[in-house]
Tab-separated table of C-alpha atoms in Angstrom:
chain	number	residue	atom	x	y	z
H	15	GLU	CA	27.109	11.862	18.578
H	16	GLU	CA	28.782	13.481	15.575
H	17	GLY	CA	26.749	11.253	13.245
H	18	ARG	CA	23.530	12.302	14.926
H	19	GLY	CA	24.455	15.962	14.407
H	20	GLU	CA	24.949	15.347	10.694
H	21	GLU	CA	21.650	13.486	10.553
H	22	LYS	CA	19.838	16.410	12.195
H	23	GLU	CA	21.357	18.837	9.680
H	24	LEU	CA	20.410	16.583	6.777
H	25	SER	CA	16.867	16.272	8.125
H	26	SER	CA	16.408	20.041	8.006
H	27	ASP	CA	17.537	20.104	4.369
H	28	LEU	CA	15.775	17.001	3.066
H	29	SER	CA	12.365	17.846	1.643
H	30	LEU	CA	9.700	15.373	0.635
H	31	GLY	CA	10.444	16.269	-2.970
H	32	ARG	CA	14.030	15.119	-2.630
H	33	LEU	CA	12.837	12.013	-0.852
H	34	VAL	CA	10.486	11.207	-3.739
H	35	GLU	CA	13.364	11.591	-6.207
H	36	PHE	CA	15.432	9.219	-4.092
H	37	TYR	CA	12.470	6.818	-4.057
H	38	LYS	CA	12.175	6.928	-7.860
H	39	GLU	CA	15.867	6.232	-8.356
H	40	ALA	CA	15.762	3.356	-5.871
H	41	LYS	CA	12.764	1.799	-7.663
H	42	LYS	CA	14.497	2.145	-11.031
H	43	ARG	CA	17.614	0.466	-9.694
H	44	PHE	CA	15.518	-2.231	-8.011
H	45	ASP	CA	13.991	-3.114	-11.383
H	46	GLU	CA	17.308	-3.149	-13.223
H	47	ASP	CA	19.880	-4.438	-10.711
H	48	ALA	CA	19.368	-8.003	-9.421
H	49	GLU	CA	21.992	-7.603	-6.685
H	50	PHE	CA	20.399	-4.385	-5.435
H	51	GLN	CA	16.990	-6.059	-5.540
H	52	GLN	CA	18.229	-8.875	-3.314
H	53	ARG	CA	19.851	-6.429	-0.888
H	54	ALA	CA	16.619	-4.446	-0.726
H	55	ARG	CA	14.590	-7.561	0.108
H	56	GLU	CA	17.092	-8.508	2.815
H	57	GLU	CA	16.903	-4.997	4.246
H	58	VAL	CA	13.115	-5.296	4.572
H	59	VAL	CA	13.588	-8.473	6.612
H	60	ARG	CA	16.148	-6.720	8.855
H	61	LEU	CA	13.815	-3.783	9.379
H	62	GLN	CA	10.887	-6.052	10.253
H	63	GLY	CA	13.194	-7.943	12.609
H	64	GLY	CA	14.076	-4.777	14.542
H	65	ASP	CA	17.668	-4.191	13.386
H	66	PRO	CA	18.779	-0.957	15.193
H	67	ASP	CA	20.502	0.650	12.186
H	68	SER	CA	17.566	-0.145	9.909
H	69	LEU	CA	15.106	1.236	12.432
H	70	ARG	CA	17.117	4.453	12.827
H	71	ALA	CA	17.182	5.045	9.061
H	72	TRP	CA	13.467	4.252	8.817
H	73	ALA	CA	12.612	6.644	11.688
H	74	PHE	CA	14.619	9.387	9.990
H	75	LEU	CA	12.655	8.989	6.733
H	76	CYS	CA	9.371	8.854	8.658
H	77	GLY	CA	10.250	12.185	10.252
H	78	VAL	CA	10.620	13.805	6.837
H	79	SER	CA	7.269	12.400	5.699
H	80	ARG	CA	5.566	13.411	8.939
H	81	LYS	CA	6.314	17.087	8.293
H	82	GLU	CA	4.480	16.875	4.975
H	83	PHE	CA	1.570	15.025	6.581
H	84	GLU	CA	1.230	17.767	9.190
H	85	SER	CA	0.879	20.428	6.483
H	86	VAL	CA	-1.966	18.386	4.966
H	87	TYR	CA	-3.620	17.921	8.372
H	88	ARG	CA	-3.529	21.704	8.925
H	89	LEU	CA	-5.087	22.288	5.514
H	90	LEU	CA	-7.888	19.840	6.368
H	91	GLY	CA	-8.373	21.345	9.821
H	92	VAL	CA	-7.608	18.138	11.718
H	93	SER	CA	-4.114	18.902	13.025
H	94	GLY	CA	-3.648	17.547	16.542
H	95	GLN	CA	-6.827	15.452	16.351
H	96	LEU	CA	-5.405	12.279	14.827
H	97	GLU	CA	-3.704	9.291	16.415
H	98	GLU	CA	-0.894	8.097	14.201
H	99	ARG	CA	-1.069	4.376	13.630
H	100	GLY	CA	0.864	3.208	10.589
H	101	GLU	CA	1.954	-0.257	9.531
H	102	SER	CA	4.780	-0.242	12.075
H	103	PHE	CA	2.284	-0.116	14.949
H	104	TYR	CA	1.289	-3.712	14.149
H	105	ASN	CA	4.827	-4.985	13.519
H	106	GLN	CA	5.136	-6.287	17.082
H	107	TRP	CA	2.350	-8.817	16.463
H	108	LEU	CA	3.377	-10.139	13.033
H	109	PRO	CA	5.324	-13.205	14.300
H	110	GLU	CA	2.379	-14.013	16.577
H	111	ILE	CA	-0.079	-13.737	13.675
H	112	VAL	CA	2.030	-16.087	11.551
H	113	GLU	CA	2.392	-18.643	14.349
H	114	SER	CA	-1.348	-18.544	15.071
H	115	LEU	CA	-2.175	-19.155	11.410
H	116	ARG	CA	0.363	-21.980	11.232
H	117	SER	CA	-0.651	-23.762	14.443
H	118	SER	CA	-4.373	-23.547	13.643
H	119	GLY	CA	-3.823	-25.015	10.190
H	120	VAL	CA	-5.350	-22.003	8.472
H	121	ALA	CA	-1.994	-21.385	6.768
H	122	THR	CA	0.245	-24.022	5.240
H	123	GLU	CA	3.736	-23.963	3.793
H	124	SER	CA	4.104	-23.891	0.029
H	125	GLU	CA	7.482	-23.677	-1.708
H	126	GLY	CA	9.038	-22.182	1.413
H	127	ALA	CA	6.370	-19.525	1.948
H	128	LEU	CA	3.493	-19.631	4.431
H	129	CYS	CA	0.203	-19.318	2.555
H	130	VAL	CA	-3.537	-19.329	3.158
H	131	PHE	CA	-5.317	-21.131	0.333
H	132	PRO	CA	-9.007	-20.543	-0.444
H	133	LEU	CA	-11.422	-23.166	0.787
H	134	PRO	CA	-13.150	-25.256	-1.908
H	135	GLY	CA	-15.881	-23.182	-3.520
H	136	GLU	CA	-14.857	-20.041	-1.644
H	137	ASP	CA	-15.460	-16.867	-3.646
H	138	VAL	CA	-12.243	-14.827	-3.575
H	139	GLY	CA	-13.846	-11.948	-5.514
H	140	GLY	CA	-12.032	-8.981	-6.981
H	141	GLY	CA	-11.110	-10.389	-10.347
H	142	GLY	CA	-13.678	-12.151	-12.456
H	143	LYS	CA	-13.667	-12.016	-16.216
H	144	GLU	CA	-11.487	-8.898	-16.415
H	145	LYS	CA	-8.684	-10.479	-14.405
H	146	LYS	CA	-8.756	-13.684	-16.458
H	147	THR	CA	-8.509	-11.615	-19.642
H	148	LYS	CA	-5.442	-9.826	-18.297
H	149	GLN	CA	-3.879	-13.141	-17.308
H	150	LYS	CA	-4.495	-14.512	-20.806
H	151	LYS	CA	-2.881	-11.466	-22.414
H	152	LYS	CA	0.081	-11.794	-20.055
H	153	LYS	CA	0.553	-15.436	-21.040
H	154	GLN	CA	0.376	-14.526	-24.731
H	155	LYS	CA	2.974	-11.802	-24.235
H	156	LYS	CA	5.332	-14.264	-22.540
H	157	LYS	CA	4.957	-16.724	-25.415
H	158	LYS	CA	5.735	-13.963	-27.892
H	159	ASP	CA	8.800	-12.884	-25.929
H	160	LYS	CA	10.002	-16.451	-25.789
H	161	THR	CA	9.745	-17.000	-29.546
H	162	SER	CA	11.548	-13.724	-30.273
H	163	GLY	CA	14.384	-14.523	-27.901
H	164	GLY	CA	13.397	-11.865	-25.391
H	165	GLU	CA	13.056	-12.245	-21.639
H	166	VAL	CA	10.167	-14.439	-20.594
H	167	GLU	CA	9.808	-13.396	-16.966
H	168	GLU	CA	9.491	-9.829	-15.752
H	169	ALA	CA	11.781	-8.530	-13.029
H	170	GLY	CA	10.357	-8.812	-9.520
H	171	ALA	CA	7.252	-10.688	-8.518
H	172	ALA	CA	3.548	-10.155	-8.148
H	173	THR	CA	2.015	-9.569	-4.747
H	174	THR	CA	-1.218	-9.931	-2.857
H	175	GLY	CA	-0.550	-6.583	-1.219
H	176	ASP	CA	-0.113	-3.373	-3.217
H	177	GLY	CA	0.907	-5.148	-6.403
H	178	GLU	CA	4.385	-3.612	-6.605
H	179	GLY	CA	7.102	-6.075	-5.709
H	180	SER	CA	6.773	-7.544	-2.212
H	181	GLY	CA	5.552	-11.045	-3.168
H	182	THR	CA	7.396	-14.292	-3.696
H	183	ASP	CA	9.121	-15.490	-6.848
H	184	THR	CA	6.552	-18.235	-7.421
H	185	GLU	CA	3.396	-16.219	-6.897
H	186	GLU	CA	3.162	-15.002	-10.503
H	187	GLU	CA	2.921	-18.577	-11.717
H	188	LYS	CA	0.164	-19.256	-9.195
H	189	GLU	CA	-1.763	-16.144	-10.269
H	190	THR	CA	-1.792	-17.187	-13.886
H	191	SER	CA	-2.974	-20.730	-13.194
H	192	ASN	CA	-6.629	-21.766	-13.015
H	193	GLN	CA	-6.504	-21.733	-9.222
H	194	PRO	CA	-6.870	-18.453	-7.293
H	195	PRO	CA	-3.562	-17.352	-5.769
H	196	PRO	CA	-2.891	-18.010	-2.087
H	197	LEU	CA	-2.747	-15.230	0.456
H	198	ILE	CA	0.935	-15.131	1.381
H	199	VAL	CA	1.588	-14.158	4.998
H	200	GLN	CA	5.314	-14.896	5.194
H	201	LYS	CA	7.830	-15.159	2.374
H	202	SER	CA	10.440	-17.878	2.137
H	203	ASP	CA	13.091	-15.396	3.322
H	204	GLY	CA	11.125	-14.724	6.523
H	205	GLY	CA	9.697	-11.387	5.409
H	206	PHE	CA	6.097	-10.462	6.166
H	207	MET	CA	3.518	-9.266	3.659
H	208	TYR	CA	0.891	-6.527	3.570
H	209	ALA	CA	-1.663	-9.244	4.267
H	210	THR	CA	0.113	-10.099	7.534
H	211	THR	CA	-0.125	-6.496	8.699
H	212	ASP	CA	-3.756	-6.266	7.592
H	213	LEU	CA	-4.611	-9.392	9.599
H	214	ALA	CA	-2.826	-8.020	12.672
H	215	ALA	CA	-4.807	-4.790	12.287
H	216	VAL	CA	-8.138	-6.624	12.018
H	217	ARG	CA	-7.349	-8.692	15.124
H	218	HIS	CA	-6.296	-5.652	17.167
H	219	ARG	CA	-9.294	-3.578	16.115
H	220	CYS	CA	-11.826	-6.344	16.733
H	221	LEU	CA	-10.425	-8.215	19.730
H	222	SER	CA	-8.561	-5.433	21.578
H	223	GLU	CA	-10.623	-2.363	20.712
H	224	GLY	CA	-14.002	-4.078	20.328
H	225	ALA	CA	-14.744	-2.824	16.820
H	226	ARG	CA	-17.587	-4.576	15.007
H	227	ARG	CA	-17.643	-2.575	11.781
H	228	LEU	CA	-14.428	-1.920	9.864
H	229	LEU	CA	-14.479	0.129	6.655
H	230	TYR	CA	-11.491	0.103	4.298
H	231	VAL	CA	-11.636	2.953	1.780
H	232	VAL	CA	-9.210	1.672	-0.863
H	233	ASP	CA	-9.272	1.534	-4.661
H	234	SER	CA	-11.117	-1.285	-6.427
H	235	GLY	CA	-7.869	-2.888	-7.583
H	236	GLN	CA	-7.441	-4.283	-4.064
H	237	ALA	CA	-10.828	-6.049	-3.993
H	238	GLU	CA	-9.459	-9.597	-4.103
H	239	HIS	CA	-6.797	-8.820	-1.514
H	240	PHE	CA	-9.314	-7.552	1.023
H	241	THR	CA	-11.768	-10.358	0.301
H	242	ARG	CA	-9.028	-12.858	1.118
H	243	VAL	CA	-7.869	-10.950	4.205
H	244	PHE	CA	-11.410	-10.723	5.589
H	245	GLN	CA	-12.082	-14.419	4.909
H	246	THR	CA	-8.825	-15.402	6.597
H	247	ALA	CA	-9.510	-13.162	9.592
H	248	LYS	CA	-12.866	-14.866	10.177
H	249	ARG	CA	-11.402	-18.380	9.690
H	250	ALA	CA	-8.557	-17.666	12.112
H	251	GLY	CA	-10.795	-16.123	14.772
H	252	PHE	CA	-9.166	-12.703	14.462
H	253	ALA	CA	-12.627	-11.193	13.966
H	254	PRO	CA	-15.983	-12.326	15.398
H	255	SER	CA	-18.364	-13.972	12.962
H	256	ASP	CA	-20.800	-11.051	13.303
H	257	ALA	CA	-18.178	-8.375	12.598
H	258	GLU	CA	-18.693	-6.387	9.383
H	259	LEU	CA	-15.437	-6.125	7.445
H	260	ARG	CA	-16.156	-4.035	4.379
H	261	HIS	CA	-14.054	-2.785	1.482
H	262	VAL	CA	-15.415	0.587	0.318
H	263	GLN	CA	-14.141	0.723	-3.239
H	264	PHE	CA	-13.419	3.682	-5.458
H	265	GLY	CA	-12.061	3.902	-8.988
H	266	LEU	CA	-8.447	4.397	-9.963
H	267	VAL	CA	-6.918	7.866	-9.915
H	268	LEU	CA	-5.627	8.536	-13.434
H	269	GLY	CA	-3.127	11.008	-14.780
H	270	GLU	CA	-3.649	13.302	-17.762
H	271	ASP	CA	-2.438	10.466	-20.002
H	272	GLY	CA	-5.298	8.279	-18.777
H	273	LYS	CA	-2.949	5.874	-17.033
H	274	LYS	CA	-3.011	4.821	-13.385
H	275	PHE	CA	-0.911	6.817	-10.967
H	276	LYS	CA	1.958	4.739	-9.614
H	277	THR	CA	3.507	5.948	-6.378
H	278	ARG	CA	6.748	4.122	-6.987
H	279	SER	CA	7.319	5.803	-10.326
H	280	GLY	CA	7.091	9.129	-8.498
H	281	ASP	CA	4.707	10.691	-11.010
H	282	THR	CA	1.760	11.206	-8.671
H	283	VAL	CA	0.229	14.548	-7.724
H	284	LYS	CA	0.872	15.466	-4.078
H	285	LEU	CA	-2.268	15.519	-1.932
H	286	ARG	CA	-1.340	18.932	-0.559
H	287	ASP	CA	-1.154	20.364	-4.090
H	288	LEU	CA	-4.458	18.728	-5.026
H	289	LEU	CA	-6.222	20.173	-1.958
H	290	SER	CA	-4.689	23.618	-2.499
H	291	GLU	CA	-5.872	23.609	-6.099
H	292	ALA	CA	-9.388	22.599	-4.985
H	293	VAL	CA	-9.460	25.479	-2.493
H	294	ARG	CA	-8.192	27.920	-5.129
H	295	LYS	CA	-10.830	26.860	-7.668
H	296	ALA	CA	-13.641	26.932	-5.091
H	297	GLU	CA	-12.629	30.426	-3.995
H	298	SER	CA	-12.468	31.595	-7.610
H	299	LEU	CA	-15.959	30.197	-8.281
H	300	LEU	CA	-17.425	31.938	-5.223
H	301	ARG	CA	-15.873	35.273	-6.186
H	302	GLU	CA	-17.253	34.891	-9.700
H	303	ARG	CA	-20.739	34.319	-8.280
H	304	GLU	CA	-20.408	37.472	-6.190
H	305	ARG	CA	-19.574	39.486	-9.302
H	306	THR	CA	-22.489	38.013	-11.301
H	307	PRO	CA	-25.867	38.622	-9.583
H	308	THR	CA	-28.588	36.167	-10.587
H	309	GLY	CA	-31.624	38.229	-9.653
H	310	ALA	CA	-32.546	41.615	-8.220
H	311	PRO	CA	-29.784	44.060	-7.241
H	312	GLY	CA	-27.958	42.774	-4.183
H	313	GLU	CA	-29.440	39.292	-4.418
H	314	GLY	CA	-26.246	37.853	-5.842
H	315	ASP	CA	-24.237	39.366	-3.017
H	316	GLU	CA	-26.549	37.864	-0.432
H	317	LYS	CA	-26.323	34.419	-1.992
H	318	GLY	CA	-22.554	34.654	-2.390
């Protein structure tokens, strides 16, 4: 009971800004400390498995984030109109999704992980010439590092999810081969992937809620991921053959330096600040129009 009192006090003090700083430090340590990296991966498995202490810590952090979300919802005028349904909503079905994929033969084990491989001739999309060029440059960089005595492999691993460290140790090798990478649905340590959650979401939306048109508004860098998820969902029967599963792509959001924003580096602009700035600039523009008539006296005021 005493611990819960301390947690409540901490919750009132902990802002999203402090949480982001904590997030940045954790990511930095994850990249530099192999022992911490392993502990972090194990903690993800415990959380997905329903460990009470892990769930309590996770719920506490969600509460901090939720306060920030609510301020954004109020700014957008949709407060109280949304049904919260994050990744955790689908967690209860992840083991079932994995078992269904395994028993149907859609997924097979590879080097300890459960993977869905593309069918022969299947277009996985999302990469093309640009991706192959990046892979070639990555291979050349590794060769250079090797000849100069530097490290050959980067810390962490590639993913089929958000591209920032939740994949398996062998996936990078598969990505840089001539074969398209598999869609990993369960890691060798038992952890689930973003793809697993995405498949559970497709199944729930199509088979439980009767949806026949699903639109995913996500940046173009995730094109291959969603192509593979949608193909797998149809193969596994998680979505009817006539269902439209569509990735609505948009370009990357870049910083002033022209580089991609990376959430885990903590250098992104907060959505609330972006929206507030948009409102401020729009208001300034309207006031300027009111002060600068474009026609007969009073016409500018009427248009403003």
